[in-house]
Amino acid sequence: MSGEDEYRIQNLKGFREFLPEESKARNEVFEKISEVVESYGFREIGTPSLEPMDLYLIKSGEELVEQTYSFEDKGGRQVTLPPEETPTRARMVKENKDLTKPIKWYSFSKFWRYENPQKGRLREFYQVNIDIFGEDSINADAEILAVAADILDALDLEEAAELRINDRNLMEGIIQAYGIEDSLVEEILDVIDDKEKMDREEFLVQLQELGLSRENAKVVDELTEIRGRFEGVLPKVENLIPDKEESEKAFERIKKLKGKLEQYGVLDRCKLDLSIIRGLDYYTGLVFEIFDKKGDLRALCGGGRYNDLIQLFNGPETPAVGFAIGDAVLEELMKREGVWPEEEFETDVYVLNVSEDVRPKAVELANELRAKGYVVETDLSGRNFGNQMDYANQINAENLVIVGEKDLGQDQVTVKDMDSGEEEKVNLDDFADYF
Ligand code: HAM
């Protein structure tokens, strides 16, 4: 490298930068999500940006651990940039024993995964995580799903996206009922989880490679094609349910869930979809994802029930249910639907100093307005009148305060409404009250 090239250091693949307008748009979306979540009584928490690597070895699953940014720090510890927040939360719940239950938490944080950067998948991204701890009831499942559905509403995505819901216990039961060995079930679920990434033949072959007969592989294929509105799909699923306690319990839960979703008024945005499995290892029952209805994009949200994770951290038995929405797919979908905010900056007042001599007065007036809560800019570069006017236009100033010697001689300034172009002389004594 030589000359200019030495300084041309590009940002890393899969890492984004946001200009002010882009940041503002993102914050506006996050704010809309916060409003929904807070209206249900979820409270915001904060979590570390670096964790001991061991935290993810417990139950996040091999694939996620392989994707982490992990390294040895200067103290010789193996540390990881969090790829997700669920293990951190499990630890927090375990360590704060006196929290009132149910514990309802949310947060917006950055996460890192060393994935192949592509549409909707980056190496650094935001997630909003929303979880309820200490409650195993179907009410909690329904409330979590209702929050997710309400977020879609608040972002004007109720027509564009839908929740796809399943239960891992239900799937395990159904698969076992076809005489498929228990030891194979987990691996079959992993293949189902990857189904969307392959064609039918590849799917069948992968199942056969696990030891399934062609016949049984086809059964699993048909099973995972079952999806639709609860009322239509439930009877189909009922026919497949084996005479086993676990599966019957899971089916009962799903049936009751339908009623609860109706109570929350979100059933119309939910589908039962037997192909939803979730890649993370800690889910124990309900699982769900949100997809765009056209099916062009990756999942924009994933979650479910994970009743064992806190115990795995040596904590007390604490059922949990929750989900995370990622910002990357959300932005793609909102842009496609034309509902991503188009942000422009506005400035309440630009205080223009006609010459260097009146700069102190301009600064004083600007401070007065800032103290009243207005967004105010003044010249920093000694620009002339015309250039300051141009700048005031570029920053969309709503008002202009022109500070010049002649006006000041009469204890006045000129105030201009930039929209109408109207100008007015304002006495300095009245200035503070004018705005
Ligand atoms: P997840 O499915 O791994 O679940 O991620 C949730 C969402 O985060 C995905 O649906 C996607 O929108 C976004 N996401 C994941 N990886 C990436 C990436 N590389 N680039 C951009 N966006 C991504 C979890 O993380 C669970 N911890 C969620 C949860 C909370 N379960 C219970 N509580």
CSV table of N, CA and C in Angstrom, one decimal, residues 339-432:
chain,number,residue,atom,x,y,z
A,339,VAL,N,-43.4,1.9,4.0
A,339,VAL,CA,-43.8,2.4,5.4
A,339,VAL,C,-42.5,2.7,6.2
A,340,TRP,N,-41.4,2.6,5.7
A,340,TRP,CA,-40.1,2.9,6.4
A,340,TRP,C,-40.1,4.5,6.5
A,341,PRO,N,-39.9,5.1,7.6
A,341,PRO,CA,-39.9,6.6,7.7
A,341,PRO,C,-38.9,7.2,6.8
A,342,GLU,N,-39.3,8.2,6.1
A,342,GLU,CA,-38.4,9.1,5.3
A,342,GLU,C,-38.1,10.2,6.1
A,343,GLU,N,-36.9,10.3,6.7
A,343,GLU,CA,-36.6,11.4,7.6
A,343,GLU,C,-35.9,12.5,7.0
A,344,GLU,N,-36.3,13.7,7.3
A,344,GLU,CA,-35.5,14.9,7.0
A,344,GLU,C,-35.3,15.7,8.3
A,345,PHE,N,-34.2,16.4,8.3
A,345,PHE,CA,-34.0,17.1,9.5
A,345,PHE,C,-34.6,18.5,9.5
A,346,GLU,N,-35.1,18.9,10.6
A,346,GLU,CA,-35.7,20.2,10.7
A,346,GLU,C,-35.0,20.9,11.8
A,347,THR,N,-34.8,22.3,11.7
A,347,THR,CA,-34.2,23.1,12.7
A,347,THR,C,-35.2,24.2,13.0
A,348,ASP,N,-35.4,24.4,14.3
A,348,ASP,CA,-36.4,25.4,14.6
A,348,ASP,C,-35.9,26.8,14.2
A,349,VAL,N,-34.7,27.2,14.6
A,349,VAL,CA,-34.3,28.6,14.3
A,349,VAL,C,-32.8,28.6,13.8
A,350,TYR,N,-32.5,29.4,12.8
A,350,TYR,CA,-31.1,29.7,12.5
A,350,TYR,C,-30.9,31.2,12.8
A,351,VAL,N,-29.9,31.4,13.7
A,351,VAL,CA,-29.6,32.8,14.1
A,351,VAL,C,-28.4,33.3,13.2
A,352,LEU,N,-28.7,34.2,12.3
A,352,LEU,CA,-27.7,34.7,11.3
A,352,LEU,C,-27.0,35.9,11.8
A,353,ASN,N,-25.7,35.9,11.9
A,353,ASN,CA,-25.0,37.1,12.3
A,353,ASN,C,-24.5,37.8,11.0
A,354,VAL,N,-24.9,39.1,10.8
A,354,VAL,CA,-24.6,39.8,9.6
A,354,VAL,C,-23.1,40.1,9.5
A,355,SER,N,-22.4,40.3,10.7
A,355,SER,CA,-21.0,40.5,10.7
A,355,SER,C,-20.4,39.9,11.9
A,356,GLU,N,-19.0,39.8,11.9
A,356,GLU,CA,-18.3,39.3,13.1
A,356,GLU,C,-18.7,40.1,14.4
A,357,ASP,N,-18.9,41.4,14.2
A,357,ASP,CA,-19.1,42.3,15.4
A,357,ASP,C,-20.3,41.9,16.2
A,358,VAL,N,-21.3,41.4,15.5
A,358,VAL,CA,-22.6,41.0,16.2
A,358,VAL,C,-22.7,39.6,16.6
A,359,ARG,N,-21.6,38.8,16.3
A,359,ARG,CA,-21.6,37.4,16.7
A,359,ARG,C,-22.0,37.2,18.2
A,360,PRO,N,-21.3,37.9,19.1
A,360,PRO,CA,-21.7,37.7,20.5
A,360,PRO,C,-23.2,37.8,20.8
A,361,LYS,N,-23.8,38.8,20.2
A,361,LYS,CA,-25.3,38.9,20.4
A,361,LYS,C,-26.0,37.7,19.8
A,362,ALA,N,-25.6,37.3,18.6
A,362,ALA,CA,-26.2,36.1,18.0
A,362,ALA,C,-26.1,34.9,18.8
A,363,VAL,N,-25.0,34.7,19.4
A,363,VAL,CA,-24.7,33.5,20.3
A,363,VAL,C,-25.6,33.6,21.5
A,364,GLU,N,-25.7,34.9,22.1
A,364,GLU,CA,-26.5,35.1,23.3
A,364,GLU,C,-28.0,34.8,23.0
A,365,LEU,N,-28.5,35.2,21.8
A,365,LEU,CA,-29.9,35.0,21.5
A,365,LEU,C,-30.2,33.5,21.2
A,366,ALA,N,-29.2,32.9,20.6
A,366,ALA,CA,-29.3,31.4,20.3
A,366,ALA,C,-29.4,30.7,21.6
A,367,ASN,N,-28.6,31.0,22.6
A,367,ASN,CA,-28.6,30.3,23.9
A,367,ASN,C,-30.0,30.5,24.6
A,368,GLU,N,-30.5,31.7,24.4
A,368,GLU,CA,-31.8,32.0,25.0
A,368,GLU,C,-32.8,31.1,24.5
A,369,LEU,N,-32.8,30.9,23.2
A,369,LEU,CA,-33.8,30.0,22.5
A,369,LEU,C,-33.6,28.5,22.9
A,370,ARG,N,-32.3,28.1,22.9
A,370,ARG,CA,-32.0,26.7,23.3
A,370,ARG,C,-32.5,26.4,24.7
A,371,ALA,N,-32.4,27.4,25.6
A,371,ALA,CA,-32.8,27.2,27.0
A,371,ALA,C,-34.4,27.0,27.0
A,372,LYS,N,-35.0,27.5,26.0
A,372,LYS,CA,-36.5,27.3,25.9
A,372,LYS,C,-36.8,26.0,25.2
A,373,GLY,N,-35.8,25.2,24.8
A,373,GLY,CA,-36.0,23.9,24.2
A,373,GLY,C,-36.0,23.8,22.7
A,374,TYR,N,-35.7,25.0,22.0
A,374,TYR,CA,-35.6,24.9,20.6
A,374,TYR,C,-34.3,24.4,20.0
A,375,VAL,N,-34.4,23.8,18.8
A,375,VAL,CA,-33.1,23.4,18.1
A,375,VAL,C,-32.6,24.6,17.3
A,376,VAL,N,-31.5,25.1,17.7
A,376,VAL,CA,-31.0,26.4,17.1
A,376,VAL,C,-29.5,26.2,16.6
A,377,GLU,N,-29.3,26.8,15.5
A,377,GLU,CA,-27.9,26.8,15.0
A,377,GLU,C,-27.5,28.2,14.7
A,378,THR,N,-26.1,28.4,14.8
A,378,THR,CA,-25.6,29.7,14.4
A,378,THR,C,-24.4,29.4,13.5
A,379,ASP,N,-23.8,30.4,12.9
A,379,ASP,CA,-22.7,30.3,12.0
A,379,ASP,C,-21.4,29.9,12.8
A,380,LEU,N,-20.6,29.0,12.3
A,380,LEU,CA,-19.4,28.6,12.9
A,380,LEU,C,-18.2,29.0,12.1
A,381,SER,N,-18.4,29.3,10.8
A,381,SER,CA,-17.3,29.5,9.9
A,381,SER,C,-17.0,30.9,9.3
A,382,GLY,N,-17.7,31.9,9.9
A,382,GLY,CA,-17.5,33.2,9.4
A,382,GLY,C,-18.1,33.4,8.0
A,383,ARG,N,-19.2,32.7,7.7
A,383,ARG,CA,-19.8,32.8,6.3
A,383,ARG,C,-20.5,34.1,6.2
A,384,ASN,N,-20.6,34.6,4.9
A,384,ASN,CA,-21.3,35.8,4.6
A,384,ASN,C,-22.8,35.6,4.7
A,385,PHE,N,-23.5,36.7,4.5
A,385,PHE,CA,-25.0,36.7,4.6
A,385,PHE,C,-25.6,35.6,3.7
A,386,GLY,N,-25.2,35.7,2.4
A,386,GLY,CA,-25.8,34.7,1.4
A,386,GLY,C,-25.5,33.3,1.7
A,387,ASN,N,-24.3,33.0,2.1
A,387,ASN,CA,-23.9,31.6,2.4
A,387,ASN,C,-24.6,31.1,3.7
A,388,GLN,N,-24.8,32.0,4.6
A,388,GLN,CA,-25.6,31.6,5.9
A,388,GLN,C,-27.0,31.3,5.5
A,389,MET,N,-27.6,32.1,4.6
A,389,MET,CA,-29.0,31.9,4.1
A,389,MET,C,-29.1,30.5,3.5
A,390,ASP,N,-28.1,30.2,2.6
A,390,ASP,CA,-28.1,28.9,1.9
A,390,ASP,C,-28.1,27.8,3.0
A,391,TYR,N,-27.2,27.9,3.9
A,391,TYR,CA,-27.1,26.9,5.0
A,391,TYR,C,-28.4,26.8,5.7
A,392,ALA,N,-29.0,27.9,6.1
A,392,ALA,CA,-30.3,27.8,6.8
A,392,ALA,C,-31.4,27.1,6.0
A,393,ASN,N,-31.3,27.3,4.7
A,393,ASN,CA,-32.3,26.5,3.8
A,393,ASN,C,-31.9,25.0,3.8
A,394,GLN,N,-30.6,24.7,3.8
A,394,GLN,CA,-30.2,23.3,3.7
A,394,GLN,C,-30.6,22.5,5.0
A,395,ILE,N,-30.6,23.2,6.1
A,395,ILE,CA,-30.9,22.5,7.4
A,395,ILE,C,-32.4,22.7,7.7
A,396,ASN,N,-33.2,23.1,6.7
A,396,ASN,CA,-34.7,23.3,6.8
A,396,ASN,C,-35.0,24.1,8.1
A,397,ALA,N,-34.3,25.2,8.2
A,397,ALA,CA,-34.7,26.1,9.4
A,397,ALA,C,-36.1,26.6,9.2
A,398,GLU,N,-36.9,26.6,10.2
A,398,GLU,CA,-38.2,27.1,10.1
A,398,GLU,C,-38.3,28.6,10.3
A,399,ASN,N,-37.4,29.1,11.1
A,399,ASN,CA,-37.3,30.6,11.3
A,399,ASN,C,-35.9,31.1,11.2
A,400,LEU,N,-35.7,32.3,10.8
A,400,LEU,CA,-34.4,32.9,10.7
A,400,LEU,C,-34.5,34.1,11.6
A,401,VAL,N,-33.4,34.3,12.5
A,401,VAL,CA,-33.3,35.5,13.2
A,401,VAL,C,-32.0,36.2,12.7
A,402,ILE,N,-32.3,37.4,12.1
A,402,ILE,CA,-31.1,38.1,11.5
A,402,ILE,C,-30.6,39.2,12.5
A,403,VAL,N,-29.4,39.0,12.9
A,403,VAL,CA,-28.8,39.9,13.8
A,403,VAL,C,-27.8,40.8,13.1
A,404,GLY,N,-28.2,42.1,13.0
A,404,GLY,CA,-27.3,43.1,12.2
A,404,GLY,C,-27.2,44.4,13.0
A,405,GLU,N,-26.1,45.1,12.7
A,405,GLU,CA,-25.7,46.3,13.5
A,405,GLU,C,-26.9,47.3,13.5
A,406,LYS,N,-27.5,47.5,12.3
A,406,LYS,CA,-28.5,48.5,12.1
A,406,LYS,C,-29.7,48.3,13.0
A,407,ASP,N,-30.2,47.0,13.0
A,407,ASP,CA,-31.3,46.7,13.8
A,407,ASP,C,-30.9,46.8,15.3
A,408,LEU,N,-29.8,46.3,15.6
A,408,LEU,CA,-29.3,46.3,17.1
A,408,LEU,C,-29.3,47.7,17.6
A,409,GLY,N,-28.9,48.7,16.7
A,409,GLY,CA,-28.9,50.1,17.1
A,409,GLY,C,-30.2,50.5,17.6
A,410,GLN,N,-31.3,49.9,17.1
A,410,GLN,CA,-32.6,50.2,17.6
A,410,GLN,C,-33.2,49.2,18.6
A,411,ASP,N,-32.2,48.4,19.1
A,411,ASP,CA,-32.6,47.3,20.0
A,411,ASP,C,-33.6,46.3,19.4
A,412,GLN,N,-33.3,46.0,18.1
A,412,GLN,CA,-34.2,45.1,17.4
A,412,GLN,C,-33.4,44.0,16.7
A,413,VAL,N,-34.1,42.9,16.3
A,413,VAL,CA,-33.6,42.0,15.3
A,413,VAL,C,-34.7,41.7,14.3
A,414,THR,N,-34.4,41.1,13.2
A,414,THR,CA,-35.4,40.8,12.2
A,414,THR,C,-35.7,39.3,12.3
A,415,VAL,N,-37.0,38.9,12.4
A,415,VAL,CA,-37.3,37.5,12.4
A,415,VAL,C,-38.1,37.2,11.1
A,416,LYS,N,-37.6,36.1,10.4
A,416,LYS,CA,-38.2,35.7,9.2
A,416,LYS,C,-38.8,34.3,9.3
A,417,ASP,N,-40.1,34.2,8.9
A,417,ASP,CA,-40.7,32.9,8.8
A,417,ASP,C,-40.3,32.3,7.4
A,418,MET,N,-39.5,31.2,7.4
A,418,MET,CA,-38.9,30.7,6.2
A,418,MET,C,-40.0,30.1,5.3
A,419,ASP,N,-41.1,29.7,5.8
A,419,ASP,CA,-42.1,29.1,4.9
A,419,ASP,C,-42.8,30.2,4.1
A,420,SER,N,-43.3,31.2,4.9
A,420,SER,CA,-44.1,32.3,4.2
A,420,SER,C,-43.2,33.4,3.6
A,421,GLY,N,-42.0,33.5,4.2
A,421,GLY,CA,-41.1,34.5,3.7
A,421,GLY,C,-41.4,35.9,4.5
A,422,GLU,N,-42.4,35.9,5.3
A,422,GLU,CA,-42.7,37.1,6.0
A,422,GLU,C,-41.6,37.5,7.0
A,423,GLU,N,-41.4,38.8,7.1
A,423,GLU,CA,-40.4,39.3,8.0
A,423,GLU,C,-41.0,40.2,9.0
A,424,GLU,N,-40.4,40.3,10.2
A,424,GLU,CA,-41.0,41.1,11.3
A,424,GLU,C,-39.8,41.7,12.1
A,425,LYS,N,-39.9,42.9,12.5
A,425,LYS,CA,-38.9,43.4,13.5
A,425,LYS,C,-39.4,43.1,14.9
A,426,VAL,N,-38.5,42.6,15.7
A,426,VAL,CA,-38.8,42.2,17.1
A,426,VAL,C,-37.9,42.9,18.0
A,427,ASN,N,-38.5,43.6,19.0
A,427,ASN,CA,-37.7,44.3,20.0
A,427,ASN,C,-37.0,43.3,20.9
A,428,LEU,N,-35.7,43.6,21.3
A,428,LEU,CA,-35.0,42.6,22.1
A,428,LEU,C,-35.7,42.3,23.4
A,429,ASP,N,-36.4,43.3,23.9
A,429,ASP,CA,-37.1,43.0,25.2
A,429,ASP,C,-38.2,42.0,25.0
A,430,ASP,N,-38.8,41.9,23.8
A,430,ASP,CA,-39.9,41.0,23.6
A,430,ASP,C,-39.4,39.6,23.0
A,431,PHE,N,-38.1,39.6,22.7
A,431,PHE,CA,-37.5,38.4,21.9
A,431,PHE,C,-37.9,37.1,22.6
A,432,ALA,N,-37.6,37.0,23.9
A,432,ALA,CA,-37.8,35.7,24.6
A,432,ALA,C,-39.2,35.2,24.4
